[in-house]
XYZ file of C-alpha atoms in Angstrom:
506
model
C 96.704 84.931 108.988
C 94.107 83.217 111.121
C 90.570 83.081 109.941
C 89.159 84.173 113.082
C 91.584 87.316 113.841
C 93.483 89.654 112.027
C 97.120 90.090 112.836
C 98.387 93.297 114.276
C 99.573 95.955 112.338
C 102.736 97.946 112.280
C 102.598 101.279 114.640
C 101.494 104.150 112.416
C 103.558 106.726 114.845
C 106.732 105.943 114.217
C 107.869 107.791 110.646
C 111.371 107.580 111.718
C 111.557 103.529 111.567
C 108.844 104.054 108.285
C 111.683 105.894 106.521
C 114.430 103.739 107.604
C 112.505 100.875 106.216
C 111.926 102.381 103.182
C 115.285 103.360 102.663
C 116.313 99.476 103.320
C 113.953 98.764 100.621
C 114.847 101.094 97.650
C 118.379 100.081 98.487
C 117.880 96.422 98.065
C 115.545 97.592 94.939
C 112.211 96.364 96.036
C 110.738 98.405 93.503
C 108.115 97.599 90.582
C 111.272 97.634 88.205
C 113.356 95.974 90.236
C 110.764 93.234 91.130
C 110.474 92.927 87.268
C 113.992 92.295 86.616
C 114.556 89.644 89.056
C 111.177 87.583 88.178
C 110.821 87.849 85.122
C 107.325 88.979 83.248
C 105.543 85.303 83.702
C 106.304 85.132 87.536
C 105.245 89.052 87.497
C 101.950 88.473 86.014
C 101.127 85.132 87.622
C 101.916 86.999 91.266
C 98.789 89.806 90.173
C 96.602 86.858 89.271
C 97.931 85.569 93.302
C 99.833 82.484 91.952
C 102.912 82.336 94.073
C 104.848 79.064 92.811
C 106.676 81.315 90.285
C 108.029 83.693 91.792
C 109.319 81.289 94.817
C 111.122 79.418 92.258
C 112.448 82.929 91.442
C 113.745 83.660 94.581
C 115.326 80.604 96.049
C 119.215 82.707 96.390
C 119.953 84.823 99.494
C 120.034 87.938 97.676
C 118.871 91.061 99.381
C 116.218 91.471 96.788
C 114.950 87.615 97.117
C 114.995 88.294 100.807
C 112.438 91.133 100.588
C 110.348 89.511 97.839
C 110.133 85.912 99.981
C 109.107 87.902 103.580
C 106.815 91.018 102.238
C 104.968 89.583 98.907
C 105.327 85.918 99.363
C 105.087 86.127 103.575
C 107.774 83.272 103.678
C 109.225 82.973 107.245
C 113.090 83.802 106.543
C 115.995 83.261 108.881
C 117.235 86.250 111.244
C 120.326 86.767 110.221
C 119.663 86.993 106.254
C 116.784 90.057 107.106
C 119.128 91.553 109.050
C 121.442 92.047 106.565
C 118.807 94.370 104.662
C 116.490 95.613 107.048
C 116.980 97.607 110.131
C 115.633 94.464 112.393
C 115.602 95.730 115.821
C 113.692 98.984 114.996
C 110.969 96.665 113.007
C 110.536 94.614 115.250
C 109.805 97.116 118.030
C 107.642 98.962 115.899
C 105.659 95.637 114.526
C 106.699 95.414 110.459
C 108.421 91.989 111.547
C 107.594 89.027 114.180
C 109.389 86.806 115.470
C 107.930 83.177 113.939
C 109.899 80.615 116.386
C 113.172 79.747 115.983
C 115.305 81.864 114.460
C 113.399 82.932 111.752
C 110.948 86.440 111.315
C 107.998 87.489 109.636
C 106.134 90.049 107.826
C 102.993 91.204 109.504
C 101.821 93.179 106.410
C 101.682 92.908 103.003
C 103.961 95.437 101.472
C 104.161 95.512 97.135
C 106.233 97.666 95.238
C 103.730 100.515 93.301
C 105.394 102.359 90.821
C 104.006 105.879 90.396
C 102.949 108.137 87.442
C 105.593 110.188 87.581
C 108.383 107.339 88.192
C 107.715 107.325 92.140
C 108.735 104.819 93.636
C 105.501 103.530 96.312
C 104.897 100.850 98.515
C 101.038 99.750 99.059
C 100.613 98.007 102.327
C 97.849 95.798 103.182
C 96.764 92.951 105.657
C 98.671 89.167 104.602
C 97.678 87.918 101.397
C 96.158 90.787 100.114
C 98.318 92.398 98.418
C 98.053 91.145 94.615
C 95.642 89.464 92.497
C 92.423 90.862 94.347
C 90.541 89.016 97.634
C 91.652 85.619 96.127
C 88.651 83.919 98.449
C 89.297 86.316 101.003
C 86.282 86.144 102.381
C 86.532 83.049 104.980
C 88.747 85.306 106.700
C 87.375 88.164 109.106
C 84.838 90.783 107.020
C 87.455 93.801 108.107
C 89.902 92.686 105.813
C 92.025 95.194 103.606
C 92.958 94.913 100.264
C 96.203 95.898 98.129
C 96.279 97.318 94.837
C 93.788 95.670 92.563
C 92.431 96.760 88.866
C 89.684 99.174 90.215
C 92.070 100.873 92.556
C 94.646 101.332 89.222
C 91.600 101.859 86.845
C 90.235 104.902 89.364
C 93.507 106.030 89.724
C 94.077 106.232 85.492
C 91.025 108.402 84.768
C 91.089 110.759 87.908
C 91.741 114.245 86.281
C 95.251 115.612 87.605
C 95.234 118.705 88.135
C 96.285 120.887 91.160
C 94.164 120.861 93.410
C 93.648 122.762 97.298
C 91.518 120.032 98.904
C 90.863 116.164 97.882
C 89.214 113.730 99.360
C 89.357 109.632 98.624
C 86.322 107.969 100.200
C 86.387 104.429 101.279
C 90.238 104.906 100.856
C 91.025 101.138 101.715
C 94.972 100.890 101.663
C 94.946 104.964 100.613
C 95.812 104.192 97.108
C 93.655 107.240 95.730
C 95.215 109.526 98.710
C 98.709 108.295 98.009
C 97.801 109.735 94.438
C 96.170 112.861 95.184
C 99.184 113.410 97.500
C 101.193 114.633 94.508
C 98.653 117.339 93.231
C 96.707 118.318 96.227
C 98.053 120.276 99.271
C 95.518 118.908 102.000
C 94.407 115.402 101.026
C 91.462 113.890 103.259
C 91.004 109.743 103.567
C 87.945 108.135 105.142
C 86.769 104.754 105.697
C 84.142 103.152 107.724
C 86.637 100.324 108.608
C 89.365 101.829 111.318
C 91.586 99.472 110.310
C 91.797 101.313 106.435
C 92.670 104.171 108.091
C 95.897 102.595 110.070
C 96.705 100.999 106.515
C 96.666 104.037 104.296
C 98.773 105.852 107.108
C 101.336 103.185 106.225
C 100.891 103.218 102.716
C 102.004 106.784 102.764
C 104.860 106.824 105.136
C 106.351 104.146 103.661
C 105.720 105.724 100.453
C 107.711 109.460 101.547
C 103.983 110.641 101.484
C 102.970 113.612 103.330
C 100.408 112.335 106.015
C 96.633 112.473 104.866
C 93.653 113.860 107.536
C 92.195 110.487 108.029
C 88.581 110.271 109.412
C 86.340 107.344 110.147
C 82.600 106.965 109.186
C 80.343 106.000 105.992
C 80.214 108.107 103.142
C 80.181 111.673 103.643
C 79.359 111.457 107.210
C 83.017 112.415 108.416
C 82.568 115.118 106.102
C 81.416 118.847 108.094
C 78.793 120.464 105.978
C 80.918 123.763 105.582
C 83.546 121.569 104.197
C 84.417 121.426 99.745
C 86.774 119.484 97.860
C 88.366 120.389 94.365
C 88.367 116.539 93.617
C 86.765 113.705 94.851
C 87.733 109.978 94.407
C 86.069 106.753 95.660
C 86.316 103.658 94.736
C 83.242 102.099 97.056
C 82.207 98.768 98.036
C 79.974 98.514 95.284
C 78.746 95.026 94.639
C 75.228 94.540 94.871
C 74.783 91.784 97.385
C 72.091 90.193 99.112
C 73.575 91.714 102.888
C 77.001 93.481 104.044
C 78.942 89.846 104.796
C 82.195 91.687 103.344
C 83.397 95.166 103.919
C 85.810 96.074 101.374
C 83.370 95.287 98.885
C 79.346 94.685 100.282
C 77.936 98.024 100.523
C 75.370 97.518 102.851
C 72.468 99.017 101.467
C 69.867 97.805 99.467
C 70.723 96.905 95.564
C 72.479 99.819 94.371
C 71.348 102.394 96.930
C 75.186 102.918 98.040
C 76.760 104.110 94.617
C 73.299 106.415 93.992
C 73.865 107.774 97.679
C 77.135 108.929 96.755
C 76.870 110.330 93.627
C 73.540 112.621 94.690
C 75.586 113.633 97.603
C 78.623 114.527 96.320
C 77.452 117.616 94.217
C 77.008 119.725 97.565
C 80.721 118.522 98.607
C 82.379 119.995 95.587
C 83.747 123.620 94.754
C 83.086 125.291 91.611
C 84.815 123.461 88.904
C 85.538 120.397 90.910
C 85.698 117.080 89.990
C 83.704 113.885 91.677
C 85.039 110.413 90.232
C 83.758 106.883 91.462
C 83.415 103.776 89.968
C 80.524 101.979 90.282
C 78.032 98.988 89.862
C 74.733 99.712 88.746
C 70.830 97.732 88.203
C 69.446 97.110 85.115
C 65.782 96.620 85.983
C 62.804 95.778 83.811
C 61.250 97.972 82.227
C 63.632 100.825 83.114
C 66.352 102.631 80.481
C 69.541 102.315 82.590
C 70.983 105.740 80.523
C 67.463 107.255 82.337
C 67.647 105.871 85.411
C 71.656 107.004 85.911
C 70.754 110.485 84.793
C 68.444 110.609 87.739
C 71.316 109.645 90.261
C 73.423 113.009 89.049
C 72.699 115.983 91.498
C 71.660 119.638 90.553
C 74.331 122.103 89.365
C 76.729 119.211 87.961
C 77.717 118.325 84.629
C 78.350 114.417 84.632
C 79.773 111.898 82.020
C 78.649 108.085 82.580
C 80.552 105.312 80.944
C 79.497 101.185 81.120
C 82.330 99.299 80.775
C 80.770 96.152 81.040
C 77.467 94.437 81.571
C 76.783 90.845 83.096
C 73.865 89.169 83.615
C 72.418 88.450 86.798
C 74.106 85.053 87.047
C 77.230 86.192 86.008
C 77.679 88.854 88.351
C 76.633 86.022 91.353
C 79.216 83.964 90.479
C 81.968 86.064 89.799
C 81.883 87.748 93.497
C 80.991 84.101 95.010
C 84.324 83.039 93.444
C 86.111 86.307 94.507
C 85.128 85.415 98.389
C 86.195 82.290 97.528
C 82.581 80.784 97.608
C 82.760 78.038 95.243
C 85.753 76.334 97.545
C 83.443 76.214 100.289
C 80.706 73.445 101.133
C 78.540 72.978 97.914
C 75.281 73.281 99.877
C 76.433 76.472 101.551
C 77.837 77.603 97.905
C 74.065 76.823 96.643
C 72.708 78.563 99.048
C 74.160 81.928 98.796
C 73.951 81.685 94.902
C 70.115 80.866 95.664
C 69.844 84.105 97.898
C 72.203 86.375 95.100
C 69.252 85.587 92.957
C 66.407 85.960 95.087
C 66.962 89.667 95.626
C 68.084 90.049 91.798
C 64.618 88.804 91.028
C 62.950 90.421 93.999
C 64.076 94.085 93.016
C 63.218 93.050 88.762
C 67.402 93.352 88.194
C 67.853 91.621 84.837
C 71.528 92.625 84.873
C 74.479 94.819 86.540
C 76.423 97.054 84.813
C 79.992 98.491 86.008
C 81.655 101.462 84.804
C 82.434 105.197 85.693
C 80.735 108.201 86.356
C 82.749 111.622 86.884
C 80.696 114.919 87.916
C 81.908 118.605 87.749
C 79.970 121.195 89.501
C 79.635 123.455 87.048
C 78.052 127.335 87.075
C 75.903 126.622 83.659
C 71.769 126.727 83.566
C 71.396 124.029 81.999
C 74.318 120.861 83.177
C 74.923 118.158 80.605
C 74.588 114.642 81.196
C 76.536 111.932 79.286
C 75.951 108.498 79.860
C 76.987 105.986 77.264
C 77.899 102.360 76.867
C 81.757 102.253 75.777
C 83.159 98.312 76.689
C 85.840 98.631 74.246
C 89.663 99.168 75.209
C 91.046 102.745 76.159
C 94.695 104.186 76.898
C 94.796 104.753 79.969
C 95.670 106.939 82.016
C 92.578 108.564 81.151
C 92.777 111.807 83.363
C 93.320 114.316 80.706
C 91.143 112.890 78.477
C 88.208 113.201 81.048
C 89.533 117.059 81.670
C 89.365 118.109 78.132
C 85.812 116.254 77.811
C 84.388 119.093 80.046
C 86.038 121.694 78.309
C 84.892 120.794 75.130
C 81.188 120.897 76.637
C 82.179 124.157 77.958
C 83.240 125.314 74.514
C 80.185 123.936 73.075
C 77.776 125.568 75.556
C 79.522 129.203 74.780
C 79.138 128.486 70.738
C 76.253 128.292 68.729
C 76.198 127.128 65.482
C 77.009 130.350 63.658
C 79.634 131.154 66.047
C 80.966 126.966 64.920
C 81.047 127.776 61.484
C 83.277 131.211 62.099
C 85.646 128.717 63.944
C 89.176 127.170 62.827
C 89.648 123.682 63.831
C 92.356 120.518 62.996
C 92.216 117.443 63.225
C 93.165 115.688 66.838
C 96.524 113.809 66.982
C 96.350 109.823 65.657
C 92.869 110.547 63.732
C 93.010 108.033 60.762
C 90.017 106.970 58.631
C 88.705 103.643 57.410
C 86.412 103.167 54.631
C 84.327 100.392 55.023
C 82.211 98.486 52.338
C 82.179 95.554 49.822
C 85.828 94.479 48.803
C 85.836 95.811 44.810
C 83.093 98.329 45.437
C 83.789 101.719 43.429
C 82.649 103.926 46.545
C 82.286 102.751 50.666
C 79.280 102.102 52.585
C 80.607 104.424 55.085
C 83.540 105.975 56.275
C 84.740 106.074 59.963
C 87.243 108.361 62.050
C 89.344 106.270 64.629
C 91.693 107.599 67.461
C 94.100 105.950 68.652
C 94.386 107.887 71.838
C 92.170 108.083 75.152
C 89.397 106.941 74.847
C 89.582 105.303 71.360
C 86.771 105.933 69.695
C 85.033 105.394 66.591
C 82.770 107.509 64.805
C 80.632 107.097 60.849
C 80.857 109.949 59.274
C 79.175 111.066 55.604
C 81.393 112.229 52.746
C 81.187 116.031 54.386
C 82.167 114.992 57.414
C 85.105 113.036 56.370
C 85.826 115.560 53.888
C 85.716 118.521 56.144
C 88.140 116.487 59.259
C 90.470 115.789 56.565
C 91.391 119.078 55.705
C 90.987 120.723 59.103
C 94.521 122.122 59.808
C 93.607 125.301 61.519
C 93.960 127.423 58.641
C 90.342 128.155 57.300
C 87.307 128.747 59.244
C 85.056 126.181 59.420
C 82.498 128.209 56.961
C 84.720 128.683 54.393
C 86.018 124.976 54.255
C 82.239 123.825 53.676
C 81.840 126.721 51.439
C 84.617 124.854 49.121
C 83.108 121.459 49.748
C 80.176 122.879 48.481
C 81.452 123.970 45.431
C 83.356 120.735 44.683
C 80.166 118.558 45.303
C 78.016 120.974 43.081
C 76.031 121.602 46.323
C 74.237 124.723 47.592
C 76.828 126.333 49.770
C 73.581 127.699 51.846
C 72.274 123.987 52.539
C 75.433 122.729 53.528
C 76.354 125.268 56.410
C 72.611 124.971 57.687
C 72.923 121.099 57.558
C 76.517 120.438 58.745
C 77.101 122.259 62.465
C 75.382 119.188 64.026
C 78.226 116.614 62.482
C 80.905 119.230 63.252
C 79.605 119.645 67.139
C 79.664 115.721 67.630
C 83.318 115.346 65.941
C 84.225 118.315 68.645
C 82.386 116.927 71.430
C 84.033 113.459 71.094
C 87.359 114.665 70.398
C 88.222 114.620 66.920
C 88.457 118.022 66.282
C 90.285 120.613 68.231
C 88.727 124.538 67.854
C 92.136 126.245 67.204
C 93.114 129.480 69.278
């Protein structure tokens, strides 16, 4: 691809030559399986991290497979008369998949990588030449309209976005449509914007090659393409969120000032969403001086929505510079020029008092309640994802929570969640722990000290005895007022439902 142009794309009106091509390609078994089998894991893995050399050494025969890999993922100029033995070459050609290179040899004009989907789909995500795997990979010498493949937001967004089915979603900032090509299997209208027009011809791709029903694709920034009688039952975007000193990149620079973008969003999405619906974006985030990020998060979420914030990860101003300088492919360029644009990530870090940048997740739910709850917490460690359930039954525990007091709690029968097990932790040879801690090993993974009660109380939760009467034994066995103990306990029983631990029975 030239640095100063981007090459045409296919024609997005031609679904008969989409499904032809896709049929050319499931028969020759360019799928995620298929692509596994014939690299091998190494070459797999070093192709997402956009080293190449393996997987040409991998596909040196003339096997259909090889073929496909070589001129779609590895955009390889391959002789005529071995792609026509696959693909349907005329039609292609006529409706712009494949070029003609000189000589006798064709090729690709997109991107095209295997995407296997949650429920054993096989997909195909299309985007412009070389941007299919590993990220930008110094994209960013090459024109600013640029559209990226599947990278680990898109597949991170896509693992915690609740699943449910849904009337209306919409995926904003949709890219190469991987969020739409999602939503297409639980949503009966699906809606894709993008500010770039070029996203928009890309995603259209992405789902007709895919067998995708076709998504209502819109142009325009943020909710702008959006009519203000319109609602959505779930909401997805994965933005350009980087914080950046200007807009030099649009799949990533959002244009407004610090992180004005991802705040714009999430206080306008609450008036987009139906009762009960769900609004999930990732998202970069300031922390400035003198300012509690939890606080200054809570702030962002709009009125009538319950929300749930999660940091991921934090970097420090420095950090953060360098990593997107390297992902434009900064650090390859002239060292002055490199300098320079580290010197100006910096001065508007230090100009707006950012100390640091945080990246994570925040989900909202409009919700009917009087008084919302807002989560935000720091939780960098590793999760099973997908996620989307375990975001789901996060609201309806605060819904159950909201509806019970702590009488009602104590009147309740609970047991223990699935893969619960508990560590003691203290001195080796001590007679008794410091403390004891509850670990799942599902979702989201967490960890959680608990006193003797507590871990007394989860470890005979089985759903047979009300929560009152299991104290009421505890009591007894610890020579403890029975009285105290239910007056005392609801608190560590409410935080072991609300993160999971214990499931109210019935």
């Amino acid at each position: 691809m030239s640095n100063a142009t981007l090459s045409p794309l296919p024609s997005a009106d031609r679904p008969e030559t989409a499904a032809r091509l896709r049929d050319a390609l499931l028969g020759a078994s360019f799928t995620a399986d298929g692509l596994l089998d014939l690299l091998g894991a190494p070459a797999y893995a070093a192709l997402a991290r956009s080293e190449t050399v393996p997987a040409l050494r991998a596909t040196r025969g003339d096997a259909p497979l090889e073929t496909l890999v070589r001129l779609f993922l590895l955009q390889q100029p391959v002789p005529h008369a071995r792609v026509a033995d696959v693909l349907p070459v005329d039609a292609c050609l006529e409706a712009g998949w494949l070029v003609r290179t000189g000589g006798d040899e064709l090729a690709a004009s997109v991107d095209v990588r295997p995407y296997g989907g949650p429920g054993g789909e096989d997909w195909f995500i299309v985007s412009d030449l070389g941007c299919a795997v590993g990220g930008a990979g110094g994209i960013g010498s090459r024109d600013e309209g640029v559209v990226l493949g599947v990278g680990g937001a898109s597949t991170t967004l896509a693992g915690i976005t609740v699943r449910t089915p849904v009337a209306a979603a919409l995926d904003l900032g949709t890219g190469s449509g991987i969020q739409a090509l999602h939503a297409s299997r639980h949503a009966t209208r699906v809606t894709a914007t993008d500010v770039n027009p070029r996203a928009l011809h890309i995603t259209a791709l992405t789902l007709a090659l895919s067998g995708a029903p076709a998504a209502d694709l819109r142009e325009g920034s943020l909710f702008e393409p959006v009519r203000e009688d319109e609602t959505y039952d779930l909401i997805v975007s994965n933005p350009p969120f980087v914080i950046s000193p200007g807009a030099r990149l649009t799949y990533r620079d959002g244009g407004m000032g610090g992180d004005d973008l991802c705040r714009t969003l999430v206080q306008q999405a609450g008036d987009r969403l139906t009762e009960g619906g769900f609004a999930q974006f990732l998202a970069n985030w300031q922390h400035v001086e003198g300012e509690d990020w939890q606080d200054r998060l809570r702030s962002w979420v709009p009125r009538g929505c319950d929300a749930w914030i999660v940091q991921r990860e934090v970097q420090d101003v420095t950090q953060y510079a360098e990593l997107w300088l390297r992902d434009a492919g900064d650090h390859r360029a002239d060292p002055v020029e490199y300098q320079a644009r580290y010197d100006a990530w910096l001065d508007e870090f230090e100009a707006r008092k950012v100390k640091a940048v945080g990246f994570g997740w925040i989900t909202l739910r409009r919700t009917g309640s009087a008084v919302p709850s807002v989560t935000a917490e720091e939780w960098p460690h590793p999760v099973e994802q997908p996620l989307g359930d375990a975001v789901r039954a996060h609201f309806s525990r605060l819904d159950y929570l909201r509806t019970h007091d702590d009488a009602a709690l104590l009147e309740q029968h609970f047991r223990l969640a699935d893969e619960v097990v508990q560590e003691q932790v203290g001195l080796p040879g001590a007679e008794d722990p410091e403390h004891v801690v509850l670990r799942q090993n599902r979702g989201m993974r967490r960890a959680t000290r608990v006193d003797t009660v507590g871990a007394g109380f989860a470890g005979v939760c089985d759903g047979s005895m009300s929560a009152g009467r299991i104290l009421d034994a505890i009591a007894q066995l610890l020579g403890e007022d029975p009285v105290l103990l239910r007056d005392r306990t609801p608190a560590q029983i409410r935080l072991l439902v609300e993160q999971g631990f214990l499931v109210p029975v019935g």
